[in-house]
């Protein structure tokens, strides 16, 4: 289980956002709006909603200073169900809108809710630019590897060969891996978690919220209607030990059924041939060869190599946890720093009077 | 230094000068300096810069020609003029590209140094036109501008290339002498501009002075001319381009509304200047965001509006197309937003550096669903300031996106601007929601984000940060009042009509249109919008000088139209609508008022000429049986001459 | 809010609901199954699949079975929130009054 990492950041993600008065404490209920939740029965979105409602009180922030912005998709209905400020915007554009909000207002905790189609297909451009700018916000990417709202077409994360309504003979698209993409887009915080694992989800959320900059959290989310079982391997009690490669900063990366030392019998080691990483039996390699996860490494190469261990086809194996968490100045903080002292109308008069001005003394 | 010419001075009422050269020759700067001198001298003026779409087309070729036209007069003028009286041609291509626009008898000053065999070929000349009689209609002054410039700056240890760069200043000096322009402002300007590079500064000043002296002494220039200052109301003036005025208008509107300004923009000609200018004014509370594309630009601006800032996005046609979905969202969210479209020739990438007014219908209707929004347009470069203020007033008061339609001609053209006293401009009230706005049956209070103001039908603006006003908005249809998602047919019908009604209400806050019909006897009305104001006014003036009556009215508000527009249109026997498109306003007028508005259009990428407009109006008067065919300007040059 | 399992499950326990629950929060007691109220995410997947129609949204529990809401909570008094029924298995923590119910007939 990943625990929130305290980097001792000079300015945590929520610095500048007003907190609750001493002794005041909100509950999940305070974050529940009066709107009826309308996802399909069993949808993974419910679990995430519940986890977020349960988590938000932990931030100790004022409700009115929290904003959720979403795009379009099943998952993007999220803001309606939270009693915070919220905007359900247009397909793919939430990161852009949130950039405006976060840049305009330091006193807001800004969250983006998006789907795999929303973030990676139509909104791919906005996602990568938000990440590289490092705008202070947290992006929750609900990856169900399908277009839910439009009733089941394949998405940019669907495995090649996927048979859907729009690909009756199987898709011929290579899917992309959101974590690899984010790492390539200069992201400062990249994590992956699972809808049904409330504890892990919550711990990742708190690390993401604490991060100053754009935090991308990919959430594997089951769509029981159009892509049921996409994540069965990592949820199934018997299979998940082999399927989940848990990433914990400062810990050896071990997975698989417990070996003799009681820890995962498999481990990640450097692959001398490819320069990447590969799985090996822990017993077959010297202890010091086992990779110790370093989320704070300024160089994202190893994190990227680990991200490549995610299956591109049907998901039988996936690293889960915080891949990367590094400190870099945020876009919005720097923009605000550039803003000088506020000048008024008198100064404005001086501005427009600047340049070559001439005076006509009398009407002529 | 003041000019004390020994040579005779001839009085003229107005002059049109065009500086033309290769895009590397500094013609825009030259024109700009001449304009400043002229403005300071007190003439009324209008300018028209024209440059190639490519940054550097092949040197010496016709596509590479860049020009700057300035029209100045001792009375008020409305256009940059049709036919130059003076052409400064820095090379054969510049001569070839412009000579056909000149009036008969015009002065041509050509830099002989550049009339080499190679350059002549590049421009497509078989013979050197300076040496044959092809320019017999004009007063040609072949001058070795380059050679004399090199000579003038030889003391400043510059390379030959650097030295020749000052030739535009030599040309400026010569023309300044010719028209008795004050020279100090240019010398001051050069001193300031090149403060860090003393030898460049000195070389430019020397070249400029050499040009002046050459005029004074050279025998070929027998006379100089004087254009007396124009009658203007007293006040402080500066010359300003449309893009700069528009930018200042946005800064001013932010201060008048006491709102931080957030501009989201993606670079595009001819709107980028607005991004550049606003980026300089962070200390006026302006944040600029150069987005990854136009969609992100408007998205971020809308986000900023949601967060309580004044969201602005600026672009040109292709960017407008990209923004349309987000504009629809803004219509639905009912948040203040100003969308500036500096129109250029279209469709698609079209003519990036040329002007057009063909985005009107896109602004009106270019969204899915019934998505009405106010549309307004400035009518002259300086008017861009007022138009920006008006756009912000409407956006903030009515919680709506507003499209502000400028165009390439306004954006880069300039005119003297009588400086407003900004402290006395009307304030704009954001009127943020401060608390609950609704009482429940049980006596409790709550906040309804779509409860409307009875007068404006605007909804509350409630940026995050206020406890108790937490609410969710989005692009899905919503119940009036609560703003909750609603698919109820009756509610949708109601909301579609309410959004329309709200935009219609803007007209209640717009003053009645004033028709310019001095005699009150006109049967012909000419109506336009945007940058055609100048050419239409100039055409009207010409027709009136011929003794005919014609009425003129010009629209700032294109949606909704001013309340009295229908009544005005009905008063006239004939209505003509000149536009730089294929009749978009005419279409709207015909549809809305069931009148036979006649469209007169041009889509050449350049504004209407005054004489072209005169022809349009005379033809309309002929149709009415008022003028007859002989009144039409058969030979444009003759007519132009007759009216000098 | 949560979903609640009521009387029709007693002594039936066919476990169809367990496979549906995305967060594995339906736990097995001796006499019936119980939904962990803090773990339930209100997704409603269990309700339609129960052949005995034993599952209700908290607000919709029929009056006659109102006590089952509390029973579902009480079952977890000792167990707490284990975060997954699979690894817990069957637990004999049924509230006393459930244990005391007469055997239920099902056809
Ligand atoms: C501009 C635009 N194009 C297409 C759509 C239709 N559309 C709505 S949601 C969606 C895909 C959503 O998929 P995803 O982002 O994965 O969200 P999910 O529903 O799976 O949560 C599409 C194509 C739209 N709303 N807007
Ligand atoms: S379609 Fe899939 S993703 Fe959408 S609500 Fe239904 S289950 Fe959830
Ligand atoms: S499906 Fe119904 S009867 Fe079967 S175990 Fe679940 S609640 Fe009990
Ligand atoms: S409602 Fe959903 S989460 Fe709750 S018990 Fe039923 S299936 Fe599980
Ligand atoms: Mg999806």
Tab-separated table of C-alpha atoms in Angstrom, chain A residues 33 35 63-65 67 77 79-80 82-90 93 96-97 99-101 103-105 108 125-126 129 133 331 335 338-339 341-349 351-354 356-364, chain B residues 33 36 39 42 230-239 248 252 255 281-285 287 289-290 292-293 295-296 299-300 303 306-307 309 326 419-423 427 462 464-467 469-476 484-485 487:
chain	number	residue	atom	x	y	z
A	33	UNK	CA	-24.917	17.155	-3.637
A	35	UNK	CA	-28.458	15.330	-7.373
A	63	UNK	CA	-15.822	23.554	0.433
A	64	UNK	CA	-16.405	26.799	-1.410
A	65	UNK	CA	-12.774	26.914	-2.423
A	67	UNK	CA	-13.685	23.413	-7.910
A	77	UNK	CA	-20.851	13.767	-14.672
A	79	UNK	CA	-19.002	17.381	-10.566
A	80	UNK	CA	-22.798	17.291	-10.385
A	82	UNK	CA	-20.191	16.853	-5.379
A	83	UNK	CA	-21.378	19.786	-3.347
A	84	UNK	CA	-18.503	22.029	-4.327
A	85	UNK	CA	-18.229	24.518	-7.148
A	86	UNK	CA	-18.213	22.644	-10.405
A	87	UNK	CA	-18.318	22.836	-14.156
A	88	UNK	CA	-19.297	20.090	-16.571
A	89	UNK	CA	-17.764	21.536	-19.692
A	90	UNK	CA	-17.234	20.255	-23.224
A	93	UNK	CA	-11.411	20.763	-22.806
A	96	UNK	CA	-7.811	24.136	-20.551
A	97	UNK	CA	-10.709	25.534	-18.571
A	99	UNK	CA	-5.884	26.175	-16.412
A	100	UNK	CA	-7.824	29.428	-16.595
A	101	UNK	CA	-9.377	28.876	-13.199
A	103	UNK	CA	-4.196	30.707	-13.027
A	104	UNK	CA	-6.843	33.238	-12.137
A	105	UNK	CA	-7.294	32.066	-8.567
A	108	UNK	CA	-8.927	27.491	-5.262
A	125	UNK	CA	-3.562	18.244	-26.745
A	126	UNK	CA	-4.848	20.024	-23.671
A	129	UNK	CA	0.100	21.013	-22.370
A	133	UNK	CA	3.065	23.695	-17.908
A	331	UNK	CA	2.799	27.734	-14.333
A	335	UNK	CA	2.398	33.852	-13.824
A	338	UNK	CA	5.164	38.156	-12.927
A	339	UNK	CA	2.132	40.276	-12.123
A	341	UNK	CA	1.707	45.886	-8.366
A	342	UNK	CA	-1.823	46.619	-9.458
A	343	UNK	CA	-2.143	49.993	-11.151
A	344	UNK	CA	-5.324	52.000	-11.522
A	345	UNK	CA	-7.105	54.393	-13.829
A	346	UNK	CA	-4.685	57.261	-13.290
A	347	UNK	CA	-1.835	55.077	-14.404
A	348	UNK	CA	-3.954	53.930	-17.301
A	349	UNK	CA	-4.338	57.533	-18.371
A	351	UNK	CA	-0.333	54.629	-20.425
A	352	UNK	CA	-2.619	55.772	-23.211
A	353	UNK	CA	-1.111	59.249	-23.095
A	354	UNK	CA	2.240	57.623	-23.725
A	356	UNK	CA	3.682	60.770	-29.368
A	357	UNK	CA	0.852	62.898	-28.064
A	358	UNK	CA	-0.004	66.375	-29.286
A	359	UNK	CA	-2.357	68.907	-27.886
A	360	UNK	CA	-4.833	71.037	-29.768
A	361	UNK	CA	-5.443	73.994	-27.468
A	362	UNK	CA	-8.512	75.460	-29.124
A	363	UNK	CA	-11.186	73.972	-31.322
A	364	UNK	CA	-10.080	74.612	-34.857
B	33	UNK	CA	7.235	57.862	-38.749
B	36	UNK	CA	3.550	60.524	-36.515
B	39	UNK	CA	-0.318	63.695	-36.776
B	42	UNK	CA	-2.193	68.547	-36.947
B	230	UNK	CA	-7.196	70.190	-40.041
B	231	UNK	CA	-9.986	71.634	-37.941
B	232	UNK	CA	-10.434	69.412	-34.909
B	233	UNK	CA	-11.936	69.774	-31.474
B	234	UNK	CA	-9.434	70.733	-28.830
B	235	UNK	CA	-7.920	67.996	-26.806
B	236	UNK	CA	-4.976	65.701	-26.540
B	237	UNK	CA	-4.340	63.422	-29.488
B	238	UNK	CA	-2.216	60.557	-30.511
B	239	UNK	CA	-2.160	58.375	-33.544
B	248	UNK	CA	-6.225	49.650	-24.436
B	252	UNK	CA	-9.495	50.137	-19.496
B	255	UNK	CA	-10.027	48.788	-14.569
B	281	UNK	CA	0.216	45.170	-18.980
B	282	UNK	CA	0.420	42.705	-16.154
B	283	UNK	CA	0.561	45.586	-13.723
B	284	UNK	CA	-2.933	46.573	-14.788
B	285	UNK	CA	-4.155	43.208	-13.641
B	287	UNK	CA	-2.945	37.991	-17.342
B	289	UNK	CA	-2.145	32.969	-21.600
B	290	UNK	CA	-0.636	31.809	-24.869
B	292	UNK	CA	-1.821	25.447	-27.179
B	293	UNK	CA	-4.632	26.252	-29.595
B	295	UNK	CA	-9.873	26.018	-28.124
B	296	UNK	CA	-7.686	26.060	-25.056
B	299	UNK	CA	-11.467	27.474	-22.591
B	300	UNK	CA	-9.021	29.103	-20.224
B	303	UNK	CA	-12.506	29.262	-16.847
B	306	UNK	CA	-16.069	31.437	-14.111
B	307	UNK	CA	-13.446	32.254	-11.508
B	309	UNK	CA	-12.062	37.465	-13.912
B	326	UNK	CA	-16.674	26.657	-26.527
B	419	UNK	CA	-7.607	60.784	-25.846
B	420	UNK	CA	-10.459	60.094	-23.490
B	421	UNK	CA	-10.307	61.045	-19.849
B	422	UNK	CA	-10.375	57.478	-18.613
B	423	UNK	CA	-11.257	58.360	-15.059
B	427	UNK	CA	-17.886	52.211	-14.541
B	462	UNK	CA	-21.067	33.590	-8.479
B	464	UNK	CA	-16.062	30.051	-6.376
B	465	UNK	CA	-14.970	31.127	-2.941
B	466	UNK	CA	-18.298	32.200	-1.517
B	467	UNK	CA	-19.734	29.802	1.058
B	469	UNK	CA	-23.292	29.558	-3.194
B	470	UNK	CA	-21.694	26.283	-4.276
B	471	UNK	CA	-23.314	25.241	-7.521
B	472	UNK	CA	-22.633	23.222	-10.643
B	473	UNK	CA	-23.022	24.487	-14.177
B	474	UNK	CA	-22.436	22.838	-17.492
B	475	UNK	CA	-23.295	22.512	-21.122
B	476	UNK	CA	-26.294	20.248	-20.603
B	484	UNK	CA	-29.978	21.419	-12.469
B	485	UNK	CA	-29.794	19.184	-15.525
B	487	UNK	CA	-34.338	17.136	-20.245
